[in-house]
PDB file of C-alpha atoms in Angstrom:
ATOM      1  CA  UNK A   1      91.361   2.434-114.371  1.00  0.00           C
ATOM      2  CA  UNK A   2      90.997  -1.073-113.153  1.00  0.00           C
ATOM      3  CA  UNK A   3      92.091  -2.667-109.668  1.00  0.00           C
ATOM      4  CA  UNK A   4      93.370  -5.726-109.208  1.00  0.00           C
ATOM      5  CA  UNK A   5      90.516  -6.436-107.236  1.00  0.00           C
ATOM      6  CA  UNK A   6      88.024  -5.836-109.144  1.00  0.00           C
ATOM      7  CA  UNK A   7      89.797  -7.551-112.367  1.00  0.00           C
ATOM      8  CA  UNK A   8      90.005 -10.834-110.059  1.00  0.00           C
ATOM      9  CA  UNK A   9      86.476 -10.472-109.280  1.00  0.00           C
ATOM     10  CA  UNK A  10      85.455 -10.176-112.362  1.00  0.00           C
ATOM     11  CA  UNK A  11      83.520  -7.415-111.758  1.00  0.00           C
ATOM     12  CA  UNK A  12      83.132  -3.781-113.117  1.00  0.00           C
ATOM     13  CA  UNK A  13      83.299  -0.607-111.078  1.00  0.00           C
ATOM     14  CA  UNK A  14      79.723   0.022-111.978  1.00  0.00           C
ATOM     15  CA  UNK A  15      78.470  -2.756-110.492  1.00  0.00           C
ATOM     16  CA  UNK A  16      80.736  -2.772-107.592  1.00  0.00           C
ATOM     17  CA  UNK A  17      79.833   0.942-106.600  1.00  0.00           C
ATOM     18  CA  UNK A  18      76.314  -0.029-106.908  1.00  0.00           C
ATOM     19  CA  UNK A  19      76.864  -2.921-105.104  1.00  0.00           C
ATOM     20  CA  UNK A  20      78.702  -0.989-102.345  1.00  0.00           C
ATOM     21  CA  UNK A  21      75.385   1.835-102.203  1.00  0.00           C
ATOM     22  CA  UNK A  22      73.266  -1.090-101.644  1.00  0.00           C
ATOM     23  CA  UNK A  23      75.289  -2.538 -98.694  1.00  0.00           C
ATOM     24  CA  UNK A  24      75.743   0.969 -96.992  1.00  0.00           C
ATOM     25  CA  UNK A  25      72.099   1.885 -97.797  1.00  0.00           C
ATOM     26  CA  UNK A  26      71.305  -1.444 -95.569  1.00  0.00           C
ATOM     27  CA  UNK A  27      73.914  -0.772 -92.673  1.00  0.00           C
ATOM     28  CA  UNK A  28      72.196   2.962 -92.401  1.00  0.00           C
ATOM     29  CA  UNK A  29      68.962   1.425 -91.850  1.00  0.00           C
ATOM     30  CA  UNK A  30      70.458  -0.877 -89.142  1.00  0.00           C
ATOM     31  CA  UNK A  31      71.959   2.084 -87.835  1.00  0.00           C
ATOM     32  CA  UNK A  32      68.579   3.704 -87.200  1.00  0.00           C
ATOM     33  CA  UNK A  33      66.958   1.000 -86.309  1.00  0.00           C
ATOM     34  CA  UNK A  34      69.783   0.553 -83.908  1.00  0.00           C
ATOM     35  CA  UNK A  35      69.563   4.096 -82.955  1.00  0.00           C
ATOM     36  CA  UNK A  36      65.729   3.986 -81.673  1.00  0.00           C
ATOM     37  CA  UNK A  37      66.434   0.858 -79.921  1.00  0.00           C
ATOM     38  CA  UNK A  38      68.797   2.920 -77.746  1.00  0.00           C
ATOM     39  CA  UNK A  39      66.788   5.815 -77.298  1.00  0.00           C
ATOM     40  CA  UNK A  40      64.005   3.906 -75.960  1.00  0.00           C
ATOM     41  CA  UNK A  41      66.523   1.811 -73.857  1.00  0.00           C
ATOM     42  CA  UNK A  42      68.365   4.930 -72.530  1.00  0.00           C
ATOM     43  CA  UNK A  43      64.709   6.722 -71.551  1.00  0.00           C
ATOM     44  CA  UNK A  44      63.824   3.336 -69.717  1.00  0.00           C
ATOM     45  CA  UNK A  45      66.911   3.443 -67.992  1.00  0.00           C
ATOM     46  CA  UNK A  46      66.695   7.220 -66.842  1.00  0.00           C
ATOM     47  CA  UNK A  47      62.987   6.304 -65.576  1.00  0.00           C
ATOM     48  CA  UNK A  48      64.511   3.691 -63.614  1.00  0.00           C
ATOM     49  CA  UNK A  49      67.370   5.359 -62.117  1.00  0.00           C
ATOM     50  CA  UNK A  50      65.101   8.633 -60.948  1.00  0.00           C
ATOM     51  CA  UNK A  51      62.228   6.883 -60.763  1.00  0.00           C
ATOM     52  CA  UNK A  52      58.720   8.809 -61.505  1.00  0.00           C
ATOM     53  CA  UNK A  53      58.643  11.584 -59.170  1.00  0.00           C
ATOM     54  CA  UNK A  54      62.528  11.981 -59.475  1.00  0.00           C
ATOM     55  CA  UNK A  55      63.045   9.467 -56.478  1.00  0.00           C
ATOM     56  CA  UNK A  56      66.854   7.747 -56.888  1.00  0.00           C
ATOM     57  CA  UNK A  57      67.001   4.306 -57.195  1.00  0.00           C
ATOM     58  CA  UNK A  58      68.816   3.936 -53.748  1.00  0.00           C
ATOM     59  CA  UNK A  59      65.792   5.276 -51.895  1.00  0.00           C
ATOM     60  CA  UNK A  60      63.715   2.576 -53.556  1.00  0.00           C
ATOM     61  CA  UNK A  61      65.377   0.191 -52.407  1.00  0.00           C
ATOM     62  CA  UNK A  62      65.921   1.157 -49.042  1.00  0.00           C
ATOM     63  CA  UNK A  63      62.123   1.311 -48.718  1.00  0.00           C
ATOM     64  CA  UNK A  64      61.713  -1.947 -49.884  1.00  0.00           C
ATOM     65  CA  UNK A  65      63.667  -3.503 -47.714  1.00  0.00           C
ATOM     66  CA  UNK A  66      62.100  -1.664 -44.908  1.00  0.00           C
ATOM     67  CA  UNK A  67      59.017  -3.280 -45.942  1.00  0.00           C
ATOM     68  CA  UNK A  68      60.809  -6.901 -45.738  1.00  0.00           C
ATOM     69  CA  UNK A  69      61.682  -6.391 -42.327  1.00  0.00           C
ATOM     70  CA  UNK A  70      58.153  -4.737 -41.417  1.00  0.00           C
ATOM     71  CA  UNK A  71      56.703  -8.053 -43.066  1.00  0.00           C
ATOM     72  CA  UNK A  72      59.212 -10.307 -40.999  1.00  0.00           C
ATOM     73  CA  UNK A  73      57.889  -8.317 -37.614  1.00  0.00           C
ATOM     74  CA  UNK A  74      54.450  -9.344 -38.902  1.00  0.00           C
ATOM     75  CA  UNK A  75      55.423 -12.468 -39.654  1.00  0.00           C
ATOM     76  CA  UNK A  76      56.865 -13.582 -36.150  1.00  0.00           C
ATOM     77  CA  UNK A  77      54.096 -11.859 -34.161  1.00  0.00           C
ATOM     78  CA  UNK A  78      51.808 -13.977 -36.555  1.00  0.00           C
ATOM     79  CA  UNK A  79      53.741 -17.229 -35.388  1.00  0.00           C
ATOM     80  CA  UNK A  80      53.689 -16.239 -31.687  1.00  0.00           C
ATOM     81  CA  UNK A  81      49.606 -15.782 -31.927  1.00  0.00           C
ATOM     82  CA  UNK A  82      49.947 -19.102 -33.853  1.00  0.00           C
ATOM     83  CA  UNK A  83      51.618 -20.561 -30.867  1.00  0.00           C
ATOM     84  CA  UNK A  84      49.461 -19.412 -28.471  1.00  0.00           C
ATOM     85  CA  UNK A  85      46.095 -20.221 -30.069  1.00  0.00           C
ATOM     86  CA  UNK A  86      47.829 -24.052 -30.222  1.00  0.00           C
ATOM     87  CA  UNK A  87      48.131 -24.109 -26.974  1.00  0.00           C
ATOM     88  CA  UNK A  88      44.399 -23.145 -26.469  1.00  0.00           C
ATOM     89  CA  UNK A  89      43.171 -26.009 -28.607  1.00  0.00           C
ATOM     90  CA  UNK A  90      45.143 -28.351 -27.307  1.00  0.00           C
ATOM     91  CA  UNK A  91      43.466 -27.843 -23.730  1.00  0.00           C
ATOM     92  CA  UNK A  92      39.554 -27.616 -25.761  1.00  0.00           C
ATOM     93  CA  UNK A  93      37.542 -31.224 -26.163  1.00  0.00           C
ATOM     94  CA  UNK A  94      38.347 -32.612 -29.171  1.00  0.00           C
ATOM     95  CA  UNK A  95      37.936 -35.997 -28.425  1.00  0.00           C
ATOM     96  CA  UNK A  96      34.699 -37.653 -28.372  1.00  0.00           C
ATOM     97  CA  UNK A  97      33.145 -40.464 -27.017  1.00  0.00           C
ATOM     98  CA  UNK A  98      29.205 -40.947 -27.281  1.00  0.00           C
ATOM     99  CA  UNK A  99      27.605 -44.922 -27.016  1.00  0.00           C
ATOM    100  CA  UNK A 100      23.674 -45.282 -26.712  1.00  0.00           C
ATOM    101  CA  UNK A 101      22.225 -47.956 -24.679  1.00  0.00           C
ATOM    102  CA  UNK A 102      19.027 -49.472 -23.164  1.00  0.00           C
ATOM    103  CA  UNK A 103      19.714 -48.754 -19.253  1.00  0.00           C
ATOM    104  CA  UNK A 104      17.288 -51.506 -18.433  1.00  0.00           C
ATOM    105  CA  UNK A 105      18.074 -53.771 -20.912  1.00  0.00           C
ATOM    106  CA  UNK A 106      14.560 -55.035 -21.734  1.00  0.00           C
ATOM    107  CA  UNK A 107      14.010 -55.987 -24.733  1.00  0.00           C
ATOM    108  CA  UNK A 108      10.374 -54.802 -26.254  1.00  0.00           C
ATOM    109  CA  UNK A 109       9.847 -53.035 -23.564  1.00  0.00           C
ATOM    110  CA  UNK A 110       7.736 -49.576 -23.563  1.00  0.00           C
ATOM    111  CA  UNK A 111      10.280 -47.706 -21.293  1.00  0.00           C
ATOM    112  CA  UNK A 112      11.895 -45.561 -23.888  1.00  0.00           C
ATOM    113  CA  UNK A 113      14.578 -48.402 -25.766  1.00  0.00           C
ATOM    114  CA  UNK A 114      17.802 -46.547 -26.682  1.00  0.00           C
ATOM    115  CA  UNK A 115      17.266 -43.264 -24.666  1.00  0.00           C
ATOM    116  CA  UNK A 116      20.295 -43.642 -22.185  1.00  0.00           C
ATOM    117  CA  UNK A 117      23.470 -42.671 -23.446  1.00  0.00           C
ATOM    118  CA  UNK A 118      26.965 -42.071 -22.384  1.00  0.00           C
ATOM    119  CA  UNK A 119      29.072 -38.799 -23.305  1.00  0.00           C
ATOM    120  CA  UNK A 120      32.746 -38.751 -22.934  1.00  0.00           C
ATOM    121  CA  UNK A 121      34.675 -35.423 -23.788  1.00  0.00           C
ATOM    122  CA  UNK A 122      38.333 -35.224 -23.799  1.00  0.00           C
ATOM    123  CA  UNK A 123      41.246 -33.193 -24.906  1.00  0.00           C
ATOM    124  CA  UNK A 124      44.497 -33.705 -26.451  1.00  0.00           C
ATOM    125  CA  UNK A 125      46.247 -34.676 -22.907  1.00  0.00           C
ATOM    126  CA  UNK A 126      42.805 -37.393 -22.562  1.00  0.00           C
ATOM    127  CA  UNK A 127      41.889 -35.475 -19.181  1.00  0.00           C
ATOM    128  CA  UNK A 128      38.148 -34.460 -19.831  1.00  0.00           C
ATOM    129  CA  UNK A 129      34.881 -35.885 -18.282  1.00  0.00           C
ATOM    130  CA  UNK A 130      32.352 -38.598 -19.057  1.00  0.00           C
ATOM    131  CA  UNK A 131      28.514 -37.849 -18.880  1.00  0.00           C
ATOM    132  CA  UNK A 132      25.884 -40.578 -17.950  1.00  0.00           C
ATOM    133  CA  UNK A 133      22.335 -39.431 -18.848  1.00  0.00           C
ATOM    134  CA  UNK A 134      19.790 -42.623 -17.451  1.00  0.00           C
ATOM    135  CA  UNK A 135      16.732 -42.171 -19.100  1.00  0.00           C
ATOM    136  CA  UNK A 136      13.218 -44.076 -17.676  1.00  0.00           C
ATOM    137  CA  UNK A 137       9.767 -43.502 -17.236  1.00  0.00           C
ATOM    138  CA  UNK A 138      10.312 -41.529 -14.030  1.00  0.00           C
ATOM    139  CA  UNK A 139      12.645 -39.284 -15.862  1.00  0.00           C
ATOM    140  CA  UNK A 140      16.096 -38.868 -16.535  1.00  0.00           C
ATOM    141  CA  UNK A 141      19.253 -38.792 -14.094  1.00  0.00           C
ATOM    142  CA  UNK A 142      22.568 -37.548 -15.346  1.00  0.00           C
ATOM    143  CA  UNK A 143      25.750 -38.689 -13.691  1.00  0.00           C
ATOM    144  CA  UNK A 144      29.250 -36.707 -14.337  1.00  0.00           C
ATOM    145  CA  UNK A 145      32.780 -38.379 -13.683  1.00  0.00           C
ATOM    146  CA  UNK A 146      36.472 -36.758 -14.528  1.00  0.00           C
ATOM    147  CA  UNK A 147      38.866 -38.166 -16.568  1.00  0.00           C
ATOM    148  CA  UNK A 148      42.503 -38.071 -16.185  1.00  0.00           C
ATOM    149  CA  UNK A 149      45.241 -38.825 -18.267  1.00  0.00           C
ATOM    150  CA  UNK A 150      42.652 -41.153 -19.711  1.00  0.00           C
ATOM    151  CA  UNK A 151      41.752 -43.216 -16.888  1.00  0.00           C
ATOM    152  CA  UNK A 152      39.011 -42.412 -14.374  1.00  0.00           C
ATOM    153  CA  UNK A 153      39.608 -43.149 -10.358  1.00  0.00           C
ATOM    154  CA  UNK A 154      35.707 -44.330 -10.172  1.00  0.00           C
ATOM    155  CA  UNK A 155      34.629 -47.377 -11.156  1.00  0.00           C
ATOM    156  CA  UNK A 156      32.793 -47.217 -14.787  1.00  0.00           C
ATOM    157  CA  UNK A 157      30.324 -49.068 -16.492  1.00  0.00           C
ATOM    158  CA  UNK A 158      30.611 -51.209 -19.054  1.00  0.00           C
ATOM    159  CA  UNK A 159      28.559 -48.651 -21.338  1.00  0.00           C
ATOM    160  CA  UNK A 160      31.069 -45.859 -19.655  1.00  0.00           C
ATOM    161  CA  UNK A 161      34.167 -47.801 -20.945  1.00  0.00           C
ATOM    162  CA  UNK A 162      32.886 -48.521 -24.128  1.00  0.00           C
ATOM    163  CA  UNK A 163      32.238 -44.261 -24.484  1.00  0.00           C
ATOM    164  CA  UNK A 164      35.766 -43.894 -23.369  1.00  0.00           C
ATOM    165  CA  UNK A 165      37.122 -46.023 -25.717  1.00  0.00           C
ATOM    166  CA  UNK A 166      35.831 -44.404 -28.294  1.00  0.00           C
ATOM    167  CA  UNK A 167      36.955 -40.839 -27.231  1.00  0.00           C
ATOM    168  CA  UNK A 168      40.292 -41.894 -26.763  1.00  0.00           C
ATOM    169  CA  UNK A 169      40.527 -43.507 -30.521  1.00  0.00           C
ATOM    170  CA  UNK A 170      38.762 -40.486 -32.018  1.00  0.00           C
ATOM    171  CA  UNK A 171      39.606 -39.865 -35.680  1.00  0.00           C
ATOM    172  CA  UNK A 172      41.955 -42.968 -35.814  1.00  0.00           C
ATOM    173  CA  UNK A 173      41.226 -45.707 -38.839  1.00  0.00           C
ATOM    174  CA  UNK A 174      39.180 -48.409 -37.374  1.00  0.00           C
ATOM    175  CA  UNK A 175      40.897 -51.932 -39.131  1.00  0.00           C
ATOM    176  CA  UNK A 176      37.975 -54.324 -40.170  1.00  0.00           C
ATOM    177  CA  UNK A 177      40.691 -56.459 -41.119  1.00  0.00           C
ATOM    178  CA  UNK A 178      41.375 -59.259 -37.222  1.00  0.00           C
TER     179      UNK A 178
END
């Protein structure tokens, strides 16, 4: 008994049940393939949806986002310390201002050379103070004066001015470049 199938194939029943075993011999291999693939996809998905101790997936991740806000909290007390701590260094010294000199200006002279010097600390608001330390052979006198808003309501020295300068430019570029 032929088909008209198989006649316009050109193919005998043999071959085409054969043929057929081969293809469904391939498609049950698939299917197990196919088959394991799920199994191990459905136990991953149970683990996930009970979780490891049998905890549901909704209490996971209302504990995790309990721990978002907890690490917000933490994160705005961290900024308010921030805050505070900038305020404290903006009111420290940060400035400085320091200029040797020869307070006699002798030149060769065994009196000490370069001991004087001038100090001038200020903060980020230039109030702050400038130090005069005089150094000769008698010893060594130290003069204080306060600094406001960068400007000093005593008269300085030149050596005091030059110290002041220097504080308030503190860690800009110098130009070499006139």
């Amino acid at each position: 008994m032929e088909s008209r199938i198989l006649s316009f194939l050109n193919m005998d029943f043999d071959v085409f049940m054969i043929g057929t075993c081969i293809v469904m011999a391939v498609l049950l291999i698939a299917l197990f393939f196919l088959l394991l693939d799920y199994l191990r996809l459905r136990k991953r998905y149970m683990e996930f949806m009970t979780g490891e101790s049998g905890k549901s997936l909704e209490y996971t991740i209302y504990k995790r986002f309990r721990e978002i806000d907890e690490l917000k909290a933490g994160q705005k007390d961290n900024d308010d310390q921030i805050a505070i701590i900038y305020e404290k260094v903006r009111k420290c010294y940060s400035k400085i201002g320091i200029h040797r000199y020869d307070a006699f200006n002798v030149e060769n002279s065994v009196s000490g050379g370069n001991m004087s010097f001038v100090l001038t600390l200020l903060n980020d608001a230039n109030d702050g103070f400038i130090l005069n330390t005089i150094h000769n052979r008698a010893g060594c006198h130290v003069y204080m004066k306060e600094v406001t808003n960068g400007e000093c309501s005593i008269a300085l020295a030149e050596e005091e001015k030059i110290s002041l300068e220097k504080a308030l430019h503190y860690g800009e570029k110098v130009s070499t470049v006139e």
